[in-house]
PDB file of C-alpha atoms and ligand atoms in Angstrom:
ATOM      1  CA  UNK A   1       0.000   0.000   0.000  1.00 97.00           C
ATOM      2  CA  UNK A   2       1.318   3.564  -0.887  1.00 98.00           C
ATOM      3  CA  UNK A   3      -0.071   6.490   0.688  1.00 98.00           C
ATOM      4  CA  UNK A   4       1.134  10.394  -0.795  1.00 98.00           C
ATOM      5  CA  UNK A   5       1.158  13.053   2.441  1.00 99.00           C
ATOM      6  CA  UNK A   6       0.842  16.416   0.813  1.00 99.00           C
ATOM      7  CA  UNK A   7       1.198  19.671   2.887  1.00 98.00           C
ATOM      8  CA  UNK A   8       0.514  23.273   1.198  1.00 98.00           C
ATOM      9  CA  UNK A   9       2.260  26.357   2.190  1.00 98.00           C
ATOM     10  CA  UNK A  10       3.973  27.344   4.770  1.00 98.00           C
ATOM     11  CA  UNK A  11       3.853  23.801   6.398  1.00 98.00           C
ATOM     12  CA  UNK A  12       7.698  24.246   5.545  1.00 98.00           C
ATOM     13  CA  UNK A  13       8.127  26.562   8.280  1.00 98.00           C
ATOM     14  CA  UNK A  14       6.782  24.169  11.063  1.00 98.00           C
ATOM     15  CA  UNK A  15       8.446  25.125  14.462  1.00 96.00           C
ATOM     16  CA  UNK A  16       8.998  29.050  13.729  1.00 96.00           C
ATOM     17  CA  UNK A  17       5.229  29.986  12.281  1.00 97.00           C
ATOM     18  CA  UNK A  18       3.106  30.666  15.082  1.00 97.00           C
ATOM     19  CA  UNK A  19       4.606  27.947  17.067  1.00 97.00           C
ATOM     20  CA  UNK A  20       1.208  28.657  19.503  1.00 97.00           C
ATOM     21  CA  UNK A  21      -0.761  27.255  16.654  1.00 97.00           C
ATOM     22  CA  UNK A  22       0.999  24.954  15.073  1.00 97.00           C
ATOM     23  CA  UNK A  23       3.547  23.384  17.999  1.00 95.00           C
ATOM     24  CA  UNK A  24       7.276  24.035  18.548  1.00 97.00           C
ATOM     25  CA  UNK A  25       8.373  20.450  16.220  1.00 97.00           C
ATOM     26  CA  UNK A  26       9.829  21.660  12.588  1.00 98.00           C
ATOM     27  CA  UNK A  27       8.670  19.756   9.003  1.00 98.00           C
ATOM     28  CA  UNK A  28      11.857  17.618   9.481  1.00 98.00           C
ATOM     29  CA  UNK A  29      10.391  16.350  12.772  1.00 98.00           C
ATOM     30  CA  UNK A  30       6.847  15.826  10.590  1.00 98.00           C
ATOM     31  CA  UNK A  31       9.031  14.082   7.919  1.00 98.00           C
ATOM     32  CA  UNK A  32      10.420  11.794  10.598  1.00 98.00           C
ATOM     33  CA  UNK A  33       6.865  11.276  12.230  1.00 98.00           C
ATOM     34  CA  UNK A  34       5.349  10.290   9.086  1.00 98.00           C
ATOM     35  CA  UNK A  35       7.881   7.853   8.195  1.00 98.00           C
ATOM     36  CA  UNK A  36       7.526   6.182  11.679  1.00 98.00           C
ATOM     37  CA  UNK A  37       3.531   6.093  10.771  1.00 98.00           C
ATOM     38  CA  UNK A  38       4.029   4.637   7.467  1.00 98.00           C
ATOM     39  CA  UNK A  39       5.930   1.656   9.155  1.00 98.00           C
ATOM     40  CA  UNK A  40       3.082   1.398  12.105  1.00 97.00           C
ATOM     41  CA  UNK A  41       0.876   1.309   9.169  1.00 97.00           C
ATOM     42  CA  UNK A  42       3.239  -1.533   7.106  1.00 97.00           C
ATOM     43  CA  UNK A  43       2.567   1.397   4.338  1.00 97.00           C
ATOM     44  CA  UNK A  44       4.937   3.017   2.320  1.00 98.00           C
ATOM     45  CA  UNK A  45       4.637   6.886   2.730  1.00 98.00           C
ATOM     46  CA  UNK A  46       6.312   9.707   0.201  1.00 98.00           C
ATOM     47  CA  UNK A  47       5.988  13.197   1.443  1.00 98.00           C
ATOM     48  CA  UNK A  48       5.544  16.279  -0.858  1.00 98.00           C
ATOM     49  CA  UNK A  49       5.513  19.585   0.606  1.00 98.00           C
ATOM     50  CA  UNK A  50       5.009  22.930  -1.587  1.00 98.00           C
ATOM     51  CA  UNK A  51       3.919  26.615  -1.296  1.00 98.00           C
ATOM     52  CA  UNK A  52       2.277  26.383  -4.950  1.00 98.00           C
ATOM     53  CA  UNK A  53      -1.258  25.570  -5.871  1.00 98.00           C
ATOM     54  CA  UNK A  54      -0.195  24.387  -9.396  1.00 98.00           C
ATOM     55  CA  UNK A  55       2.179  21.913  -7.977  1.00 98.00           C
ATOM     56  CA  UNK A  56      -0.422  20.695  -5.347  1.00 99.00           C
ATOM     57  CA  UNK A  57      -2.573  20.007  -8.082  1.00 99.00           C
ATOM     58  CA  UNK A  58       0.611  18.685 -10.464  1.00 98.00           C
ATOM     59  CA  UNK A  59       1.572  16.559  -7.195  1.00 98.00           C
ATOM     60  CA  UNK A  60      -2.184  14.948  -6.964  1.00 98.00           C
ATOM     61  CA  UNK A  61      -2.588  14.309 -10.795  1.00 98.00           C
ATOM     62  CA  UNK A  62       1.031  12.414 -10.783  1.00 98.00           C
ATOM     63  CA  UNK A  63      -0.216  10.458  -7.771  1.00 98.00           C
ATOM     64  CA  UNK A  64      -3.400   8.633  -9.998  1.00 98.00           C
ATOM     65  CA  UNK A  65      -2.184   5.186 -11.194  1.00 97.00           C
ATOM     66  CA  UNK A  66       0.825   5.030  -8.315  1.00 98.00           C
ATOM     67  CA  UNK A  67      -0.625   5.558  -5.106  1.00 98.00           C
ATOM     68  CA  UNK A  68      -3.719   3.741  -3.263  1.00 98.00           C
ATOM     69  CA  UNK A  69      -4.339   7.261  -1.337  1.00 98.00           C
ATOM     70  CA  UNK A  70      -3.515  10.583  -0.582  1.00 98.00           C
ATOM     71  CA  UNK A  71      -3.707  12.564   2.778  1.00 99.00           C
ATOM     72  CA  UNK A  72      -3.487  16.100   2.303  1.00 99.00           C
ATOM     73  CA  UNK A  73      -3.533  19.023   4.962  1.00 98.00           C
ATOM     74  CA  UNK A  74      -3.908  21.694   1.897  1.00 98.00           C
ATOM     75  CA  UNK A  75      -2.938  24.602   4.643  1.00 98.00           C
ATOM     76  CA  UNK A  76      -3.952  27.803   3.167  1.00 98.00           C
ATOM     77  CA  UNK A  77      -5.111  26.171   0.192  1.00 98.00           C
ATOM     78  CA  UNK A  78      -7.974  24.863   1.956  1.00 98.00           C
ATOM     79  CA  UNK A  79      -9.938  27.431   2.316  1.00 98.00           C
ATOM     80  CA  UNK A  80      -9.501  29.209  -1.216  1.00 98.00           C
ATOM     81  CA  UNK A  81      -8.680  26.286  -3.982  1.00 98.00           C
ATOM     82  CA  UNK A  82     -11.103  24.785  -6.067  1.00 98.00           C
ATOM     83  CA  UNK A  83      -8.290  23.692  -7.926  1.00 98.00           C
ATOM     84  CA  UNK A  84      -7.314  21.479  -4.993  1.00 98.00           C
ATOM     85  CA  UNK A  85     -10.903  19.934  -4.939  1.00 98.00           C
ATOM     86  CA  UNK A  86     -10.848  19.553  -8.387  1.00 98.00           C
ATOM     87  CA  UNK A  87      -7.931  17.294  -8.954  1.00 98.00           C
ATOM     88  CA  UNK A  88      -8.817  15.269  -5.993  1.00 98.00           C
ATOM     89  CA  UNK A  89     -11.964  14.695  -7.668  1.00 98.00           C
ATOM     90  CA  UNK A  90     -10.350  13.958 -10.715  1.00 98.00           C
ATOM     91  CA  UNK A  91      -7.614  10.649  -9.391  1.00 98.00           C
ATOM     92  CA  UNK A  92     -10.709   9.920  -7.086  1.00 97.00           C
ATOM     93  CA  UNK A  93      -8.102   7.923  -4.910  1.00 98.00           C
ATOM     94  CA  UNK A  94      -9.364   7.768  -0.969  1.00 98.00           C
ATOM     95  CA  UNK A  95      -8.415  10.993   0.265  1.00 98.00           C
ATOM     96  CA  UNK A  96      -8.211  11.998   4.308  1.00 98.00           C
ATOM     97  CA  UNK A  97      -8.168  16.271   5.706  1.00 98.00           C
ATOM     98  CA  UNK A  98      -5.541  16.750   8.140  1.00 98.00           C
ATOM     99  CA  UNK A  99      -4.949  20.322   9.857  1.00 98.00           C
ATOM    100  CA  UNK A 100      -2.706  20.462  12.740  1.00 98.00           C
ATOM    101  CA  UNK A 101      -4.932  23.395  14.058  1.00 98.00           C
ATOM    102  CA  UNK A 102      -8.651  22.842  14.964  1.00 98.00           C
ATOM    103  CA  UNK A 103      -9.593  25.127  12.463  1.00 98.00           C
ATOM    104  CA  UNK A 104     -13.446  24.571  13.332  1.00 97.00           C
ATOM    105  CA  UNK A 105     -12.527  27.410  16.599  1.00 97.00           C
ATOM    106  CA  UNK A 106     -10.771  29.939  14.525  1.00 97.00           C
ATOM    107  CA  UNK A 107     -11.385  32.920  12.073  1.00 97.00           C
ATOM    108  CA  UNK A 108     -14.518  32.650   9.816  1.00 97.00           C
ATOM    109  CA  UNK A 109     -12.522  32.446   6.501  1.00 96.00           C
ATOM    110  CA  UNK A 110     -10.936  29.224   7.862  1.00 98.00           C
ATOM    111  CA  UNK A 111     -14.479  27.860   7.993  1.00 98.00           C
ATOM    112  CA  UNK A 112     -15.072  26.533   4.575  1.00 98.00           C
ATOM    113  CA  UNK A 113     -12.711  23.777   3.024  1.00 98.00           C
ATOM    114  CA  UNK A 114     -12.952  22.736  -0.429  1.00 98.00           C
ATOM    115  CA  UNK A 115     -10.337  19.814  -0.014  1.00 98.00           C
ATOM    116  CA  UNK A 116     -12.325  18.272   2.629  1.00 98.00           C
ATOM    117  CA  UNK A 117     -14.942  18.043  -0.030  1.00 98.00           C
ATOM    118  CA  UNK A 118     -13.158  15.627  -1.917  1.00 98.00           C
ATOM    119  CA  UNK A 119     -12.224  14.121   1.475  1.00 98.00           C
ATOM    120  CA  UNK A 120     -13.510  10.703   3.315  1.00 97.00           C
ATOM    121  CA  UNK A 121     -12.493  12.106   6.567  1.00 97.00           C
ATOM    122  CA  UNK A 122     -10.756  15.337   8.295  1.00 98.00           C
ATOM    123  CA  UNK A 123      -8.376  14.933  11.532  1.00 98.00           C
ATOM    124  CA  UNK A 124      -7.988  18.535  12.879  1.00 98.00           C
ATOM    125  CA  UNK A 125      -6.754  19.987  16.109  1.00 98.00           C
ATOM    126  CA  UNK A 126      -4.787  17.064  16.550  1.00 98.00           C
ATOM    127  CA  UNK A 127      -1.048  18.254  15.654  1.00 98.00           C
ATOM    128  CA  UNK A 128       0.682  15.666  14.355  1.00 98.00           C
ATOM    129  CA  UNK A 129      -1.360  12.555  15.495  1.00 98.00           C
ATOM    130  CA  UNK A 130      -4.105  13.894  13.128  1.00 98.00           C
ATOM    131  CA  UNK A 131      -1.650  12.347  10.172  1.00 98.00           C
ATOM    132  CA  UNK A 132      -1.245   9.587  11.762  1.00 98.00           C
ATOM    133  CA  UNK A 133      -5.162   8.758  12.384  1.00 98.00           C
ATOM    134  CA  UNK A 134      -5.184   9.671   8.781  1.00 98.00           C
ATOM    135  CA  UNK A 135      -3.023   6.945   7.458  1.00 98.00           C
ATOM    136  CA  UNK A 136      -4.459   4.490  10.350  1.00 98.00           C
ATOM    137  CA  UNK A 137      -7.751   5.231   9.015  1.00 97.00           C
ATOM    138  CA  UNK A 138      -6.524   4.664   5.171  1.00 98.00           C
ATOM    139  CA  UNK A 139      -5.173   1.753   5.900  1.00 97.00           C
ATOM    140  CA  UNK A 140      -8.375   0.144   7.163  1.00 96.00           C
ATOM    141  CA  UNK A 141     -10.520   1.732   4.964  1.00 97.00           C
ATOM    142  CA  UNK A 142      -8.461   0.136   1.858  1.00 96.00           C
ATOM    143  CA  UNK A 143      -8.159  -3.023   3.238  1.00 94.00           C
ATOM    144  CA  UNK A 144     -12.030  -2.855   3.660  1.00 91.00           C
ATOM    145  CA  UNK A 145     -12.305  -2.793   7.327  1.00 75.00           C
ATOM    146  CA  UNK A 146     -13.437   0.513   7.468  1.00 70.00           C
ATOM    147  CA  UNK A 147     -16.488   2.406   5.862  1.00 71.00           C
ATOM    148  CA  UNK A 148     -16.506   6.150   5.419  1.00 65.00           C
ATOM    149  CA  UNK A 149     -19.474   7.998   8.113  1.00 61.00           C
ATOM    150  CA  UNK A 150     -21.924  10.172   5.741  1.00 53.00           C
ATOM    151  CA  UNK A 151     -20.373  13.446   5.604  1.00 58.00           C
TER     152      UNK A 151
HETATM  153  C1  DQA B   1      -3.704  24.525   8.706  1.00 51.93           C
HETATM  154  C2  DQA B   1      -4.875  25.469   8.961  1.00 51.93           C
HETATM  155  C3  DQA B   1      -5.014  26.484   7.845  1.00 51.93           C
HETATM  156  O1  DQA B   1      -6.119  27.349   8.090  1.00 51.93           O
HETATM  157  C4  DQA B   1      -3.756  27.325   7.754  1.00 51.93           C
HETATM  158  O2  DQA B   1      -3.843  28.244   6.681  1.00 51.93           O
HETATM  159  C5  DQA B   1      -2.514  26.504   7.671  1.00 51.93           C
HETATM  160  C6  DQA B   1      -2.409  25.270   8.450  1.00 51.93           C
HETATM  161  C7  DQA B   1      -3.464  23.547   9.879  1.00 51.93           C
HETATM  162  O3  DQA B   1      -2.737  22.579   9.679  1.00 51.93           O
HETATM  163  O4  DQA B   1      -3.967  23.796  10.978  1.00 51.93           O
HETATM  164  O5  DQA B   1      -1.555  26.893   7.014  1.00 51.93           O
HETATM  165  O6  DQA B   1      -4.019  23.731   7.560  1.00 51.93           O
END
């Protein structure tokens, strides 16, 4: 099983951006999480990180045909890119939401996702252990143990 993590913008700055909000660990330590994840999960996990929306979407088009799912935490991207939603739609692999904030208690703008459209689950306010729900719950849900709730 091969799972793609994508993170949107900014997510390369873990540990300095508003380390209140998003934790003091860096995207190395978020690297080295994920890989541990992927091997808890007997999955293997590639990472792609970008501040671009074309190479989000470039980045989810590539994945159709080579990865059984994706698990994106589109940052910014989230809450402005139709793009996003659109190539998700497009691969239609199983795709899970992950925000390391819960962005369900912050500013109004952060209140509509158009990822999580596209999405069989979202993990948020979790920090890091939201990804690794995410690929837990991938996992099962390819290996038909798990069914999606109605969303
Ligand atoms: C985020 C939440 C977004 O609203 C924000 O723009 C981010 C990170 C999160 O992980 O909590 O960059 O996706």
């Amino acid at each position: 099983m091969k799972l793609l993590v994508v993170n949107g913008p900014n997510l390369n700055l873990l540990g300095l951006r508003e380390p209140e909000i998003y934790g003091r660990q860096d995207y190395a330590a978020l690297l080295d999480f994920l890989a541990r994840c992927g091997e808890e999960a007997g999955a293997e996990v590639d990472c792609f990180q970008s501040n671009h929306e074309g190479a989000i979407v470039d980045a989810i088009q590539a994945a159709w045909g080579k990865y059984d799912g994706i698990v994106i935490n589109p940052a910014a991207y989230t809450h402005t890119s139709v793009a996003i939603l659109d190539a998700l739609k497009a691969v239609a692999l199983p795709a899970v939401e992950v925000h390391l904030s819960d962005v369900s208690r912050r500013e109004s703008f952060r209140q509509v996702s158009y990822a999580g459209m596209a999405c069989l689950r979202t993990y948020m306010g979790l920090g890091f252990e939201g990804y690794r729900q995410a690929i837990l719950f991938l996992k099962e849900y390819l290996e038909g143990r798990e069914t999606p709730p109605d969303r």
